[in-house]
Coordinates of N, CA, C and O in Angstrom, one line a residue:
M20 N 166.9 35.7 120.2 CA 166.2 35.7 118.8 C 166.9 36.8 117.9 O 167.3 37.9 118.4
S21 N 166.9 36.7 116.8 CA 167.6 37.7 115.9 C 166.7 38.6 115.3 O 166.9 39.5 114.5
G22 N 165.3 38.5 115.7 CA 164.3 39.5 115.2 C 163.8 39.0 114.1 O 162.8 39.7 113.5
Q23 N 164.1 37.9 113.4 CA 163.4 37.3 112.2 C 162.1 36.7 112.6 O 162.1 36.1 113.4
K24 N 161.0 37.0 111.8 CA 159.8 36.5 111.9 C 159.8 35.1 111.2 O 160.3 34.9 110.1
N25 N 159.0 34.2 111.7 CA 158.9 32.9 111.1 C 157.5 32.8 110.3 O 156.6 32.7 110.9
Y26 N 157.6 33.0 109.1 CA 156.5 33.2 108.2 C 156.1 31.7 107.6 O 157.1 30.9 107.4
Q27 N 154.9 31.3 107.8 CA 154.4 30.1 107.2 C 153.8 30.4 105.9 O 153.2 31.2 105.7
S28 N 154.0 29.3 104.9 CA 153.3 29.2 103.5 C 151.8 29.1 104.0 O 151.5 28.6 105.0
I29 N 150.9 29.3 103.0 CA 149.6 29.1 102.9 C 149.3 27.6 103.2 O 148.4 27.0 104.0
E30 N 150.1 26.6 102.5 CA 149.8 25.1 102.8 C 150.4 24.9 104.0 O 149.5 23.9 104.6
E31 N 151.5 25.3 104.7 CA 151.6 25.1 106.0 C 150.5 25.4 106.9 O 150.2 24.8 108.0
K32 N 149.9 26.6 106.9 CA 148.8 27.2 107.5 C 147.5 26.4 107.3 O 146.9 26.1 108.3
Q33 N 147.3 25.9 106.2 CA 146.1 25.1 105.9 C 146.4 23.6 106.6 O 145.2 23.1 107.0
Y34 N 147.3 23.3 106.8 CA 147.7 22.0 107.4 C 147.1 22.0 108.9 O 147.0 20.9 109.6
L35 N 147.2 23.4 109.4 CA 146.7 23.6 110.9 C 145.2 23.5 111.0 O 144.8 23.4 112.3
V36 N 144.7 23.6 110.0 CA 143.1 23.5 109.9 C 142.5 22.2 110.1 O 143.1 21.3 109.4
R37 N 141.6 22.0 110.8 CA 140.9 20.6 111.0 C 139.5 20.9 110.8 O 138.9 22.2 111.0
F38 N 138.7 19.9 110.3 CA 137.5 20.0 110.0 C 136.4 18.8 110.8 O 137.0 17.8 110.9
N39 N 135.2 19.4 111.1 CA 134.2 18.5 111.7 C 133.2 18.6 110.7 O 132.2 19.3 111.0
A40 N 133.1 17.8 109.6 CA 132.3 17.9 108.6 C 130.9 17.2 109.0 O 130.9 16.2 109.5
D41 N 129.8 17.9 108.4 CA 128.5 17.4 108.6 C 128.3 16.3 107.6 O 129.1 16.2 106.6
T42 N 127.2 15.6 107.7 CA 127.0 14.7 106.7 C 125.9 15.2 105.5 O 125.9 14.5 104.3
K43 N 125.7 16.4 105.7 CA 125.1 17.1 104.6 C 125.6 18.3 104.3 O 126.2 19.2 105.1
S44 N 125.9 18.9 103.1 CA 126.5 19.9 102.5 C 126.0 21.1 102.8 O 124.8 21.4 102.8
H45 N 126.8 22.3 103.2 CA 126.3 23.4 103.4 C 126.4 24.7 102.1 O 126.2 25.6 102.1
L46 N 127.0 23.7 101.1 CA 127.3 24.3 99.8 C 126.6 23.9 98.7 O 126.4 22.6 98.5
H47 N 125.9 24.6 97.9 CA 124.9 24.0 96.9 C 125.0 24.6 95.7 O 124.9 26.1 95.6
V48 N 125.4 24.2 94.5 CA 125.2 24.8 93.2 C 123.6 24.9 92.8 O 123.0 23.6 92.8
K49 N 123.1 25.9 92.7 CA 121.8 26.0 92.5 C 121.1 25.4 91.1 O 120.2 24.8 91.2
D50 N 122.2 25.8 90.2 CA 121.5 25.1 88.8 C 122.9 24.7 87.8 O 123.5 25.5 87.5
E51 N 123.0 23.4 87.9 CA 124.2 22.7 87.2 C 124.3 23.2 85.8 O 125.3 23.4 85.2
D52 N 123.2 23.5 85.2 CA 123.2 23.9 83.8 C 123.9 25.1 83.5 O 124.4 25.3 82.4
I53 N 123.8 26.1 84.4 CA 124.3 27.4 84.3 C 126.0 27.2 84.2 O 126.6 27.8 83.4
C54 N 126.5 26.3 85.0 CA 128.1 25.8 85.1 C 128.2 25.3 83.7 O 129.3 25.6 83.3
L55 N 127.5 24.6 83.3 CA 127.7 23.9 81.9 C 127.7 24.7 80.8 O 128.5 24.8 80.0
T56 N 126.6 25.5 80.8 CA 126.3 26.2 79.4 C 126.8 27.9 79.5 O 127.0 28.5 78.5
K57 N 126.8 28.5 80.8 CA 127.1 29.9 80.9 C 128.2 30.3 81.4 O 128.5 31.6 81.6
C58 N 129.0 29.2 82.2 CA 130.4 29.6 82.7 C 131.6 28.9 82.1 O 131.9 27.9 82.6
P59 N 132.0 29.3 81.2 CA 133.0 28.5 80.3 C 134.4 28.5 81.2 O 135.2 27.6 81.2
D60 N 134.7 29.5 82.1 CA 136.0 29.4 82.9 C 135.9 28.8 84.2 O 136.9 28.5 84.9
K61 N 134.6 28.5 84.6 CA 134.5 27.8 85.9 C 135.4 28.5 87.0 O 136.2 27.7 87.7
I62 N 135.3 29.6 87.2 CA 136.1 30.3 88.0 C 136.1 30.0 89.5 O 137.2 30.1 90.2
C63 N 135.0 29.4 89.9 CA 135.0 28.9 91.4 C 135.9 27.9 91.6 O 136.5 27.6 92.7
T64 N 136.4 27.3 90.6 CA 137.5 26.1 90.8 C 138.9 26.8 90.8 O 139.8 26.0 91.2
I65 N 138.9 28.3 90.7 CA 140.2 28.9 90.7 C 140.3 29.7 92.2 O 141.1 29.8 92.7
F66 N 139.3 30.4 92.4 CA 139.2 31.4 93.6 C 139.0 30.9 95.0 O 139.4 31.5 95.9
C67 N 138.6 29.6 94.9 CA 138.3 28.9 96.2 C 139.7 28.5 96.8 O 140.3 27.6 96.3
P68 N 140.1 29.0 98.1 CA 141.3 28.6 98.6 C 141.4 27.3 99.1 O 142.4 26.8 99.2
A69 N 140.3 26.6 99.3 CA 140.2 25.2 99.7 C 140.2 24.3 98.6 O 140.2 23.0 98.9
E70 N 140.0 24.8 97.5 CA 140.0 24.0 96.1 C 138.8 23.0 96.4 O 138.8 22.1 96.1
I71 N 137.5 23.4 96.9 CA 136.2 22.8 97.1 C 135.6 22.3 95.7 O 135.1 21.3 95.5
Y72 N 135.7 23.2 94.8 CA 135.0 23.1 93.5 C 135.9 22.3 92.5 O 136.8 23.0 92.1
K73 N 135.2 21.3 91.8 CA 136.1 20.5 90.7 C 135.0 20.3 89.7 O 134.1 19.7 89.9
W74 N 135.4 20.8 88.5 CA 134.4 20.5 87.2 C 135.1 18.9 86.9 O 136.1 18.6 86.4
E75 N 134.0 18.0 86.7 CA 134.1 16.8 86.3 C 133.2 16.4 85.4 O 132.0 16.2 85.4
D76 N 133.7 16.3 83.9 CA 132.9 16.1 82.8 C 131.8 17.1 82.6 O 132.1 18.1 81.8
I77 N 130.6 16.8 83.0 CA 129.6 17.9 82.7 C 128.8 18.3 84.0 O 127.8 18.9 84.0
R78 N 129.6 18.3 85.2 CA 129.0 18.6 86.5 C 130.1 19.2 87.5 O 131.2 18.8 87.3
M79 N 129.6 20.0 88.4 CA 130.5 20.6 89.3 C 130.4 19.8 90.7 O 129.3 19.3 91.2
H80 N 131.5 19.1 90.9 CA 131.6 18.4 92.3 C 131.9 19.4 93.4 O 132.8 20.0 93.1
V81 N 131.3 19.4 94.4 CA 131.4 20.2 95.6 C 132.1 19.3 96.9 O 131.1 18.6 97.4
G82 N 133.3 19.5 97.2 CA 133.8 18.5 98.2 C 133.7 19.6 99.5 O 134.6 19.8 100.1
Y83 N 132.5 19.7 100.0 CA 132.3 20.7 101.1 C 132.9 20.3 102.5 O 133.3 21.2 103.3
E84 N 133.4 19.0 102.6 CA 134.0 18.6 103.7 C 135.3 19.5 104.2 O 135.5 19.5 105.4
G85 N 136.0 20.0 103.1 CA 137.1 20.7 103.4 C 137.1 22.2 103.5 O 138.0 23.1 103.3
C86 N 135.7 22.7 103.4 CA 135.5 24.2 103.3 C 136.0 25.0 104.4 O 135.9 24.7 105.6
H87 N 136.7 26.2 104.0 CA 137.3 27.1 105.0 C 136.2 28.2 105.5 O 136.6 29.0 106.3
E88 N 135.1 28.0 104.9 CA 134.0 29.0 105.3 C 134.4 30.4 105.3 O 133.9 31.4 106.1
C89 N 135.1 30.8 104.2 CA 135.6 32.2 104.0 C 134.4 33.0 103.2 O 134.4 34.1 103.2
G90 N 133.5 32.2 102.5 CA 132.4 32.9 101.7 C 132.7 33.3 100.3 O 132.1 34.0 99.6
S91 N 134.0 33.3 99.6 CA 134.5 33.5 98.5 C 133.5 33.1 97.5 O 133.1 33.8 96.4
C92 N 133.0 32.0 97.5 CA 132.3 31.4 96.6 C 130.8 32.1 96.6 O 130.2 32.3 95.5
R93 N 130.4 32.6 97.5 CA 128.9 33.2 97.7 C 129.3 34.4 96.9 O 128.2 35.0 96.5
I94 N 130.3 35.2 97.1 CA 130.4 36.4 96.3 C 131.2 36.5 94.9 O 131.1 37.2 94.2
G95 N 131.9 35.4 94.7 CA 132.7 35.2 93.7 C 132.2 34.6 92.3 O 132.5 34.9 91.2
C96 N 131.0 33.9 92.5 CA 130.4 33.2 91.3 C 129.6 34.4 90.7 O 128.7 35.0 91.0
P97 N 130.1 34.6 89.2 CA 129.5 35.7 88.4 C 128.1 35.5 88.1 O 127.2 36.3 87.7
H98 N 127.6 34.4 88.3 CA 126.1 34.0 88.0 C 125.2 33.7 89.3 O 124.2 33.4 89.4
Q99 N 126.0 34.2 90.5 CA 125.3 34.0 91.8 C 124.6 32.6 91.8 O 123.4 32.5 92.1
N100 N 125.3 31.6 91.6 CA 124.8 30.2 91.4 C 125.1 29.1 92.5 O 125.0 28.0 92.4
I101 N 125.7 29.9 93.5 CA 126.2 29.0 94.6 C 125.5 29.6 95.8 O 125.5 30.8 96.2
R102 N 124.7 28.5 96.6 CA 124.1 28.9 97.6 C 124.9 28.4 98.8 O 125.3 27.3 98.9
W103 N 125.6 29.4 99.7 CA 126.4 29.3 101.0 C 125.6 29.3 102.2 O 125.1 30.4 102.4
E104 N 125.8 28.6 103.1 CA 125.0 28.5 104.4 C 126.2 28.2 105.4 O 127.0 27.4 105.2
Y105 N 126.1 28.7 106.6 CA 127.0 28.3 107.7 C 126.6 26.7 107.9 O 125.7 26.3 107.9
P106 N 127.8 26.0 108.3 CA 127.6 24.5 108.6 C 126.6 24.6 109.8 O 126.7 25.5 110.6
K107 N 125.8 23.7 109.9 CA 125.3 23.1 111.4 C 126.1 23.4 112.5 O 127.2 23.1 112.6
G108 N 125.4 23.9 113.5 CA 126.3 24.0 115.0 C 127.0 22.8 115.3 O 126.8 21.8 115.3
G109 N 128.3 23.0 115.6 CA 129.3 21.9 116.0 C 129.9 21.4 114.7 O 130.9 20.6 114.9
H110 N 129.7 21.7 113.5 CA 130.4 21.2 112.4 C 131.1 22.4 111.6 O 131.0 23.8 111.9
G111 N 131.9 21.9 110.7 CA 132.7 22.8 110.0 C 134.2 23.1 110.3 O 134.7 22.1 110.8
I112 N 134.7 24.2 110.1 CA 136.2 24.4 110.3 C 136.5 24.5 111.7 O 135.7 25.1 112.5
V113 N 137.8 24.0 112.0 CA 138.1 24.1 113.5 C 139.7 24.8 113.3 O 140.6 23.9 112.7
F114 N 139.8 25.8 113.8 CA 141.2 26.5 113.6 C 141.9 26.1 115.0 O 141.5 25.9 116.0
R115 N 143.2 25.7 114.7 CA 144.2 25.8 115.5 C 145.5 26.7 115.6 O 145.7 27.1 114.4
L116 N 146.1 26.9 116.5 CA 147.1 28.0 116.7 C 148.4 27.1 116.2 O 148.7 26.0 116.5
G117 N 149.1 28.0 115.3 CA 150.4 27.3 115.0 C 151.5 28.3 114.9 O 151.4 29.4 115.2

């Protein structure tokens, strides 16, 4: 080996992640009206590495099935309008080595 490290891009690393999604979301927008009227930038659609949050017309869509469980939405929402819980036992993200 020449001593060079094999670095993977974020996209390549995310490909190694698998999910065992529950039928019930562990992520909840507390008040949709706050997103609509008090959050013009919808920054949760930007800071979530899994791109879980999508603004659609007049509401926030939460695609919890691909959540990385990093908790950034729990601390990043300037209005503390997202309730984040751990997924039910046996569900959620499954990491694989790559």
